[in-house]
C-alpha cells in the first residue's frame, strides 16, 4: 500500500500570509493526487485534483504542484475562511490513502 | 444543483449491521463513481470503499473488506453501504462523495455525513 505523509501536522499563520503544506508518497504516484479542506464540524471539500488543477469555485489563492512522490499545497494571502485542516489523498492504486492532515490555525 | 445526502447512521451494538444510503441529485448519477470516506471522532479521513460506474467495479479498504458491501441503484440515484459485523472501531462519521468522472480523482461534491456509533 502507498503511504501518504503530510508535514507539518499543524501550523500557525496570520491573515495575509503565504503558507505551504507538503505531502510525500511512499512510492511514485505520477500526479494522481488530490487535496481537500475540512473546516471544523463540516464535511470535506475538494480543492485540487491531478496535483495542480483547481476544482471549480476554488479561489485562485490555492495552488498545487508536484509529481512522483513530492507534492505541495500553497495558500497565498491567507483568509479567515482558510483556517481549517487540509488533507492529501492519492488515487494511483487502491487503497486510496489519505495523509494524516495539516491543521492551519490562527496565530 | 448537485447534492448528496447520507442517511442510515445510528447506534448499533458490536456485531450488528447498518445500511447507509447516499442519495444523489442534480447530475447524471449512473455516469459517476461514488466513494465512502469515514472519520473517527477527532481523527483524520479514511477511505472506505469505491463504487465505480460498473457494478463490478467495487473496492474496499482492508479494514472493512468482507464486512462491508457497496452497491448502487441507478433507478433510485442511490449508493448503499451495507455494514455487517460492526466493530467499535467502525465508529465514525461516514461521508459519501461524487467523482468528477467515471472513476475517482478527488471528486467534486461531498455529502454532510452520517454518524455511526458502535457501542454496547
PDB file of C-alpha atoms in Angstrom:
ATOM      1  CA  UNK A   1       0.000   0.000   0.000  1.00  0.00           C
ATOM      2  CA  UNK A   2       1.118   3.573  -0.688  1.00  0.00           C
ATOM      3  CA  UNK A   3       1.589   5.678   2.433  1.00  0.00           C
ATOM      4  CA  UNK A   4       0.995   9.435   2.391  1.00  0.00           C
ATOM      5  CA  UNK A   5       2.913  11.630   4.829  1.00  0.00           C
ATOM      6  CA  UNK A   6       1.917  15.237   5.374  1.00  0.00           C
ATOM      7  CA  UNK A   7       4.011  17.911   7.035  1.00  0.00           C
ATOM      8  CA  UNK A   8       3.706  19.800   9.181  1.00  0.00           C
ATOM      9  CA  UNK A   9       0.868  18.269  11.189  1.00  0.00           C
ATOM     10  CA  UNK A  10      -0.106  21.740  12.337  1.00  0.00           C
ATOM     11  CA  UNK A  11       0.954  25.327  11.816  1.00  0.00           C
ATOM     12  CA  UNK A  12       0.029  28.817  12.952  1.00  0.00           C
ATOM     13  CA  UNK A  13      -0.322  31.613  10.443  1.00  0.00           C
ATOM     14  CA  UNK A  14      -1.697  35.137  10.128  1.00  0.00           C
ATOM     15  CA  UNK A  15      -4.198  36.667   7.743  1.00  0.00           C
ATOM     16  CA  UNK A  16      -2.407  37.560   4.528  1.00  0.00           C
ATOM     17  CA  UNK A  17       0.383  35.003   4.981  1.00  0.00           C
ATOM     18  CA  UNK A  18       1.553  32.570   2.327  1.00  0.00           C
ATOM     19  CA  UNK A  19       1.905  29.005   3.527  1.00  0.00           C
ATOM     20  CA  UNK A  20       2.951  25.681   2.075  1.00  0.00           C
ATOM     21  CA  UNK A  21       1.899  22.185   3.094  1.00  0.00           C
ATOM     22  CA  UNK A  22       3.856  19.157   1.924  1.00  0.00           C
ATOM     23  CA  UNK A  23       2.617  15.675   1.070  1.00  0.00           C
ATOM     24  CA  UNK A  24       5.003  12.825   0.330  1.00  0.00           C
ATOM     25  CA  UNK A  25       4.048   9.460  -1.163  1.00  0.00           C
ATOM     26  CA  UNK A  26       5.928   6.298  -0.238  1.00  0.00           C
ATOM     27  CA  UNK A  27       6.242   5.493  -3.933  1.00  0.00           C
ATOM     28  CA  UNK A  28       5.678   7.346  -7.193  1.00  0.00           C
ATOM     29  CA  UNK A  29       2.088   8.262  -7.961  1.00  0.00           C
ATOM     30  CA  UNK A  30       2.579  10.391 -11.083  1.00  0.00           C
ATOM     31  CA  UNK A  31       0.140  13.268 -10.486  1.00  0.00           C
ATOM     32  CA  UNK A  32      -2.690  11.168  -9.051  1.00  0.00           C
ATOM     33  CA  UNK A  33      -3.071  13.387  -6.014  1.00  0.00           C
ATOM     34  CA  UNK A  34      -5.940  15.409  -4.593  1.00  0.00           C
ATOM     35  CA  UNK A  35      -6.172  17.980  -1.803  1.00  0.00           C
ATOM     36  CA  UNK A  36      -9.135  18.589   0.490  1.00  0.00           C
ATOM     37  CA  UNK A  37     -10.121  21.215   3.028  1.00  0.00           C
ATOM     38  CA  UNK A  38     -12.160  20.437   6.120  1.00  0.00           C
ATOM     39  CA  UNK A  39     -13.437  23.181   8.378  1.00  0.00           C
ATOM     40  CA  UNK A  40     -14.367  22.255  11.967  1.00  0.00           C
ATOM     41  CA  UNK A  41     -17.613  20.305  12.126  1.00  0.00           C
ATOM     42  CA  UNK A  42     -18.031  20.314   8.369  1.00  0.00           C
ATOM     43  CA  UNK A  43     -17.695  17.827   5.533  1.00  0.00           C
ATOM     44  CA  UNK A  44     -14.526  17.785   3.463  1.00  0.00           C
ATOM     45  CA  UNK A  45     -14.357  19.981   0.374  1.00  0.00           C
ATOM     46  CA  UNK A  46     -12.460  19.035  -2.767  1.00  0.00           C
ATOM     47  CA  UNK A  47      -9.845  21.650  -3.668  1.00  0.00           C
ATOM     48  CA  UNK A  48      -7.368  20.226  -6.165  1.00  0.00           C
ATOM     49  CA  UNK A  49      -7.128  17.167  -8.401  1.00  0.00           C
ATOM     50  CA  UNK A  50      -4.352  15.923 -10.640  1.00  0.00           C
ATOM     51  CA  UNK A  51      -1.890  17.555  -8.224  1.00  0.00           C
ATOM     52  CA  UNK A  52      -2.387  21.031  -9.672  1.00  0.00           C
ATOM     53  CA  UNK A  53      -5.878  21.513 -11.105  1.00  0.00           C
ATOM     54  CA  UNK A  54      -8.283  23.634  -9.095  1.00  0.00           C
ATOM     55  CA  UNK A  55     -11.826  22.414  -8.615  1.00  0.00           C
ATOM     56  CA  UNK A  56     -14.459  24.760  -9.952  1.00  0.00           C
ATOM     57  CA  UNK A  57     -15.207  27.507  -7.456  1.00  0.00           C
ATOM     58  CA  UNK A  58     -11.952  27.204  -5.521  1.00  0.00           C
ATOM     59  CA  UNK A  59     -10.223  30.579  -5.105  1.00  0.00           C
ATOM     60  CA  UNK A  60      -7.056  31.130  -7.123  1.00  0.00           C
ATOM     61  CA  UNK A  61      -5.030  31.776  -3.948  1.00  0.00           C
ATOM     62  CA  UNK A  62      -4.916  27.979  -3.657  1.00  0.00           C
ATOM     63  CA  UNK A  63      -2.380  26.171  -5.817  1.00  0.00           C
ATOM     64  CA  UNK A  64      -0.889  22.707  -6.004  1.00  0.00           C
ATOM     65  CA  UNK A  65       2.264  21.317  -7.512  1.00  0.00           C
ATOM     66  CA  UNK A  66       4.417  18.231  -7.676  1.00  0.00           C
ATOM     67  CA  UNK A  67       4.633  14.835  -9.290  1.00  0.00           C
ATOM     68  CA  UNK A  68       6.075  11.453  -8.455  1.00  0.00           C
ATOM     69  CA  UNK A  69       6.475  11.408  -4.658  1.00  0.00           C
ATOM     70  CA  UNK A  70       6.588  15.049  -3.525  1.00  0.00           C
ATOM     71  CA  UNK A  71       3.673  17.461  -3.598  1.00  0.00           C
ATOM     72  CA  UNK A  72       2.793  20.843  -2.161  1.00  0.00           C
ATOM     73  CA  UNK A  73      -0.348  22.824  -1.463  1.00  0.00           C
ATOM     74  CA  UNK A  74       0.241  26.565  -1.287  1.00  0.00           C
ATOM     75  CA  UNK A  75      -2.217  29.122   0.032  1.00  0.00           C
ATOM     76  CA  UNK A  76      -1.376  32.729  -0.784  1.00  0.00           C
ATOM     77  CA  UNK A  77      -2.877  35.680   1.056  1.00  0.00           C
ATOM     78  CA  UNK A  78      -4.438  33.545   3.783  1.00  0.00           C
ATOM     79  CA  UNK A  79      -8.050  34.453   4.535  1.00  0.00           C
ATOM     80  CA  UNK A  80     -10.115  33.823   7.703  1.00  0.00           C
ATOM     81  CA  UNK A  81     -12.110  31.074   5.999  1.00  0.00           C
ATOM     82  CA  UNK A  82      -8.886  29.198   5.157  1.00  0.00           C
ATOM     83  CA  UNK A  83      -8.263  28.193   8.758  1.00  0.00           C
ATOM     84  CA  UNK A  84      -9.063  24.519   8.549  1.00  0.00           C
ATOM     85  CA  UNK A  85      -7.463  21.090   8.251  1.00  0.00           C
ATOM     86  CA  UNK A  86      -6.048  20.057   4.888  1.00  0.00           C
ATOM     87  CA  UNK A  87      -5.642  16.504   3.629  1.00  0.00           C
ATOM     88  CA  UNK A  88      -3.950  14.981   0.622  1.00  0.00           C
ATOM     89  CA  UNK A  89      -5.087  11.696  -0.941  1.00  0.00           C
ATOM     90  CA  UNK A  90      -3.541   9.642  -3.698  1.00  0.00           C
ATOM     91  CA  UNK A  91      -5.621   7.787  -6.264  1.00  0.00           C
ATOM     92  CA  UNK A  92      -2.870   5.951  -8.091  1.00  0.00           C
ATOM     93  CA  UNK A  93      -3.882   2.455  -6.986  1.00  0.00           C
ATOM     94  CA  UNK A  94      -6.146   1.009  -4.330  1.00  0.00           C
ATOM     95  CA  UNK A  95      -6.272   1.617  -1.407  1.00  0.00           C
ATOM     96  CA  UNK A  96      -6.609   5.367  -1.926  1.00  0.00           C
ATOM     97  CA  UNK A  97      -4.962   6.504   1.288  1.00  0.00           C
ATOM     98  CA  UNK A  98      -5.132   9.964   2.840  1.00  0.00           C
ATOM     99  CA  UNK A  99      -2.374  11.858   4.530  1.00  0.00           C
ATOM    100  CA  UNK A 100      -2.686  12.494   8.240  1.00  0.00           C
ATOM    101  CA  UNK A 101      -3.818  16.091   7.810  1.00  0.00           C
ATOM    102  CA  UNK A 102      -2.385  19.545   8.448  1.00  0.00           C
ATOM    103  CA  UNK A 103      -4.277  21.832  10.807  1.00  0.00           C
ATOM    104  CA  UNK A 104      -3.905  25.523   9.970  1.00  0.00           C
ATOM    105  CA  UNK A 105      -4.573  27.728  12.984  1.00  0.00           C
ATOM    106  CA  UNK A 106      -4.674  31.454  13.544  1.00  0.00           C
ATOM    107  CA  UNK A 107      -1.508  32.939  15.028  1.00  0.00           C
TER     108      UNK A 107
ATOM    109  CA  UNK B   1     -27.573  21.781  -8.060  1.00  0.00           C
ATOM    110  CA  UNK B   2     -25.511  18.699  -7.257  1.00  0.00           C
ATOM    111  CA  UNK B   3     -26.435  17.245  -3.872  1.00  0.00           C
ATOM    112  CA  UNK B   4     -25.518  14.144  -1.907  1.00  0.00           C
ATOM    113  CA  UNK B   5     -27.456  13.174   1.191  1.00  0.00           C
ATOM    114  CA  UNK B   6     -26.337  10.397   3.511  1.00  0.00           C
ATOM    115  CA  UNK B   7     -28.708   8.599   5.841  1.00  0.00           C
ATOM    116  CA  UNK B   8     -28.928   5.429   7.854  1.00  0.00           C
ATOM    117  CA  UNK B   9     -26.469   6.129  10.632  1.00  0.00           C
ATOM    118  CA  UNK B  10     -27.210   5.486  14.272  1.00  0.00           C
ATOM    119  CA  UNK B  11     -26.300   3.493  17.350  1.00  0.00           C
ATOM    120  CA  UNK B  12     -25.685  -0.227  16.916  1.00  0.00           C
ATOM    121  CA  UNK B  13     -24.192  -2.913  19.117  1.00  0.00           C
ATOM    122  CA  UNK B  14     -20.936  -4.653  18.210  1.00  0.00           C
ATOM    123  CA  UNK B  15     -21.626  -7.435  15.731  1.00  0.00           C
ATOM    124  CA  UNK B  16     -24.690  -5.658  14.406  1.00  0.00           C
ATOM    125  CA  UNK B  17     -25.498  -4.284  10.959  1.00  0.00           C
ATOM    126  CA  UNK B  18     -26.456  -0.980   9.388  1.00  0.00           C
ATOM    127  CA  UNK B  19     -27.123   0.129   5.836  1.00  0.00           C
ATOM    128  CA  UNK B  20     -26.062   3.607   4.857  1.00  0.00           C
ATOM    129  CA  UNK B  21     -27.578   5.364   1.859  1.00  0.00           C
ATOM    130  CA  UNK B  22     -26.175   8.155  -0.283  1.00  0.00           C
ATOM    131  CA  UNK B  23     -28.965   9.754  -2.287  1.00  0.00           C
ATOM    132  CA  UNK B  24     -27.817  11.901  -5.186  1.00  0.00           C
ATOM    133  CA  UNK B  25     -29.455  14.593  -7.275  1.00  0.00           C
ATOM    134  CA  UNK B  26     -28.547  17.239  -9.819  1.00  0.00           C
ATOM    135  CA  UNK B  27     -26.383  15.126 -12.117  1.00  0.00           C
ATOM    136  CA  UNK B  28     -26.440  12.004 -14.312  1.00  0.00           C
ATOM    137  CA  UNK B  29     -25.917   9.611 -11.442  1.00  0.00           C
ATOM    138  CA  UNK B  30     -25.099   6.497 -13.469  1.00  0.00           C
ATOM    139  CA  UNK B  31     -22.069   8.186 -15.079  1.00  0.00           C
ATOM    140  CA  UNK B  32     -20.066   8.886 -11.926  1.00  0.00           C
ATOM    141  CA  UNK B  33     -18.180   6.995  -9.268  1.00  0.00           C
ATOM    142  CA  UNK B  34     -19.178   7.379  -5.632  1.00  0.00           C
ATOM    143  CA  UNK B  35     -16.909   6.781  -2.683  1.00  0.00           C
ATOM    144  CA  UNK B  36     -17.384   6.401   1.063  1.00  0.00           C
ATOM    145  CA  UNK B  37     -14.899   8.011   3.432  1.00  0.00           C
ATOM    146  CA  UNK B  38     -15.093   7.880   7.217  1.00  0.00           C
ATOM    147  CA  UNK B  39     -13.730   9.927  10.048  1.00  0.00           C
ATOM    148  CA  UNK B  40     -13.479   8.590  13.575  1.00  0.00           C
ATOM    149  CA  UNK B  41     -14.045  11.199  16.301  1.00  0.00           C
ATOM    150  CA  UNK B  42     -11.072  13.558  16.430  1.00  0.00           C
ATOM    151  CA  UNK B  43      -9.207  11.633  13.749  1.00  0.00           C
ATOM    152  CA  UNK B  44      -8.348  12.044  10.075  1.00  0.00           C
ATOM    153  CA  UNK B  45     -10.058  10.871   6.918  1.00  0.00           C
ATOM    154  CA  UNK B  46     -10.045   7.199   5.930  1.00  0.00           C
ATOM    155  CA  UNK B  47     -11.084   5.917   2.511  1.00  0.00           C
ATOM    156  CA  UNK B  48     -13.579   3.061   2.951  1.00  0.00           C
ATOM    157  CA  UNK B  49     -14.968   1.980  -0.418  1.00  0.00           C
ATOM    158  CA  UNK B  50     -15.463   2.996  -4.044  1.00  0.00           C
ATOM    159  CA  UNK B  51     -18.352   2.194  -6.351  1.00  0.00           C
ATOM    160  CA  UNK B  52     -17.475   2.693  -9.994  1.00  0.00           C
ATOM    161  CA  UNK B  53     -19.987   3.153 -12.777  1.00  0.00           C
ATOM    162  CA  UNK B  54     -19.972  -0.582 -13.457  1.00  0.00           C
ATOM    163  CA  UNK B  55     -21.492  -2.814 -10.815  1.00  0.00           C
ATOM    164  CA  UNK B  56     -18.324  -4.927 -10.984  1.00  0.00           C
ATOM    165  CA  UNK B  57     -16.085  -2.016 -10.065  1.00  0.00           C
ATOM    166  CA  UNK B  58     -16.129  -2.149  -6.280  1.00  0.00           C
ATOM    167  CA  UNK B  59     -13.163  -1.621  -3.989  1.00  0.00           C
ATOM    168  CA  UNK B  60     -12.701  -1.799  -0.230  1.00  0.00           C
ATOM    169  CA  UNK B  61     -10.206  -0.848   2.431  1.00  0.00           C
ATOM    170  CA  UNK B  62      -8.654  -3.864   4.135  1.00  0.00           C
ATOM    171  CA  UNK B  63     -10.216  -2.725   7.407  1.00  0.00           C
ATOM    172  CA  UNK B  64     -13.739  -3.343   6.056  1.00  0.00           C
ATOM    173  CA  UNK B  65     -13.211  -5.997   3.391  1.00  0.00           C
ATOM    174  CA  UNK B  66     -15.502  -8.969   3.890  1.00  0.00           C
ATOM    175  CA  UNK B  67     -17.756  -7.000   6.272  1.00  0.00           C
ATOM    176  CA  UNK B  68     -18.952  -4.037   4.161  1.00  0.00           C
ATOM    177  CA  UNK B  69     -20.638  -4.199   0.756  1.00  0.00           C
ATOM    178  CA  UNK B  70     -21.104  -1.244  -1.554  1.00  0.00           C
ATOM    179  CA  UNK B  71     -23.784  -1.194  -4.229  1.00  0.00           C
ATOM    180  CA  UNK B  72     -25.694   1.236  -6.388  1.00  0.00           C
ATOM    181  CA  UNK B  73     -29.262   1.533  -7.657  1.00  0.00           C
ATOM    182  CA  UNK B  74     -29.216   3.830 -10.666  1.00  0.00           C
ATOM    183  CA  UNK B  75     -33.014   3.854 -10.790  1.00  0.00           C
ATOM    184  CA  UNK B  76     -33.014   5.480  -7.340  1.00  0.00           C
ATOM    185  CA  UNK B  77     -29.842   7.564  -7.770  1.00  0.00           C
ATOM    186  CA  UNK B  78     -28.538   5.977  -4.597  1.00  0.00           C
ATOM    187  CA  UNK B  79     -25.395   4.220  -3.421  1.00  0.00           C
ATOM    188  CA  UNK B  80     -25.597   1.935  -0.402  1.00  0.00           C
ATOM    189  CA  UNK B  81     -23.023   0.770   2.096  1.00  0.00           C
ATOM    190  CA  UNK B  82     -24.132  -2.398   3.852  1.00  0.00           C
ATOM    191  CA  UNK B  83     -22.115  -2.712   7.044  1.00  0.00           C
ATOM    192  CA  UNK B  84     -22.142  -6.076   8.819  1.00  0.00           C
ATOM    193  CA  UNK B  85     -20.200  -7.459  11.779  1.00  0.00           C
ATOM    194  CA  UNK B  86     -19.691  -3.926  13.034  1.00  0.00           C
ATOM    195  CA  UNK B  87     -16.905  -3.268  15.483  1.00  0.00           C
ATOM    196  CA  UNK B  88     -16.303  -0.499  17.993  1.00  0.00           C
ATOM    197  CA  UNK B  89     -13.563   0.906  15.771  1.00  0.00           C
ATOM    198  CA  UNK B  90     -16.079   1.398  12.938  1.00  0.00           C
ATOM    199  CA  UNK B  91     -17.486   4.299  14.949  1.00  0.00           C
ATOM    200  CA  UNK B  92     -17.167   7.343  12.719  1.00  0.00           C
ATOM    201  CA  UNK B  93     -18.922   9.894  10.587  1.00  0.00           C
ATOM    202  CA  UNK B  94     -19.372   8.411   7.138  1.00  0.00           C
ATOM    203  CA  UNK B  95     -19.284  10.695   4.118  1.00  0.00           C
ATOM    204  CA  UNK B  96     -20.120   9.912   0.519  1.00  0.00           C
ATOM    205  CA  UNK B  97     -18.567  11.876  -2.304  1.00  0.00           C
ATOM    206  CA  UNK B  98     -19.047  12.099  -6.060  1.00  0.00           C
ATOM    207  CA  UNK B  99     -16.267  11.526  -8.525  1.00  0.00           C
ATOM    208  CA  UNK B 100     -15.523  14.097 -11.191  1.00  0.00           C
ATOM    209  CA  UNK B 101     -15.520  11.352 -13.786  1.00  0.00           C
ATOM    210  CA  UNK B 102     -16.419   7.668 -14.020  1.00  0.00           C
ATOM    211  CA  UNK B 103     -13.613   6.880 -11.600  1.00  0.00           C
ATOM    212  CA  UNK B 104     -12.358   8.671  -8.502  1.00  0.00           C
ATOM    213  CA  UNK B 105      -9.916  11.524  -8.991  1.00  0.00           C
ATOM    214  CA  UNK B 106     -10.570  13.646  -5.947  1.00  0.00           C
ATOM    215  CA  UNK B 107     -14.230  14.211  -6.560  1.00  0.00           C
ATOM    216  CA  UNK B 108     -16.158  17.441  -6.581  1.00  0.00           C
ATOM    217  CA  UNK B 109     -19.049  17.114  -4.131  1.00  0.00           C
ATOM    218  CA  UNK B 110     -19.442  15.674  -0.653  1.00  0.00           C
ATOM    219  CA  UNK B 111     -22.421  14.905   1.487  1.00  0.00           C
ATOM    220  CA  UNK B 112     -22.827  16.242   5.014  1.00  0.00           C
ATOM    221  CA  UNK B 113     -22.110  12.877   6.637  1.00  0.00           C
ATOM    222  CA  UNK B 114     -23.958  10.406   8.835  1.00  0.00           C
ATOM    223  CA  UNK B 115     -22.739   9.290  12.264  1.00  0.00           C
ATOM    224  CA  UNK B 116     -22.360   5.608  13.055  1.00  0.00           C
ATOM    225  CA  UNK B 117     -21.778   4.673  16.677  1.00  0.00           C
ATOM    226  CA  UNK B 118     -20.916   1.081  17.542  1.00  0.00           C
ATOM    227  CA  UNK B 119     -21.213   0.532  21.262  1.00  0.00           C
ATOM    228  CA  UNK B 120     -22.715  -1.871  23.766  1.00  0.00           C
TER     229      UNK B 120
END
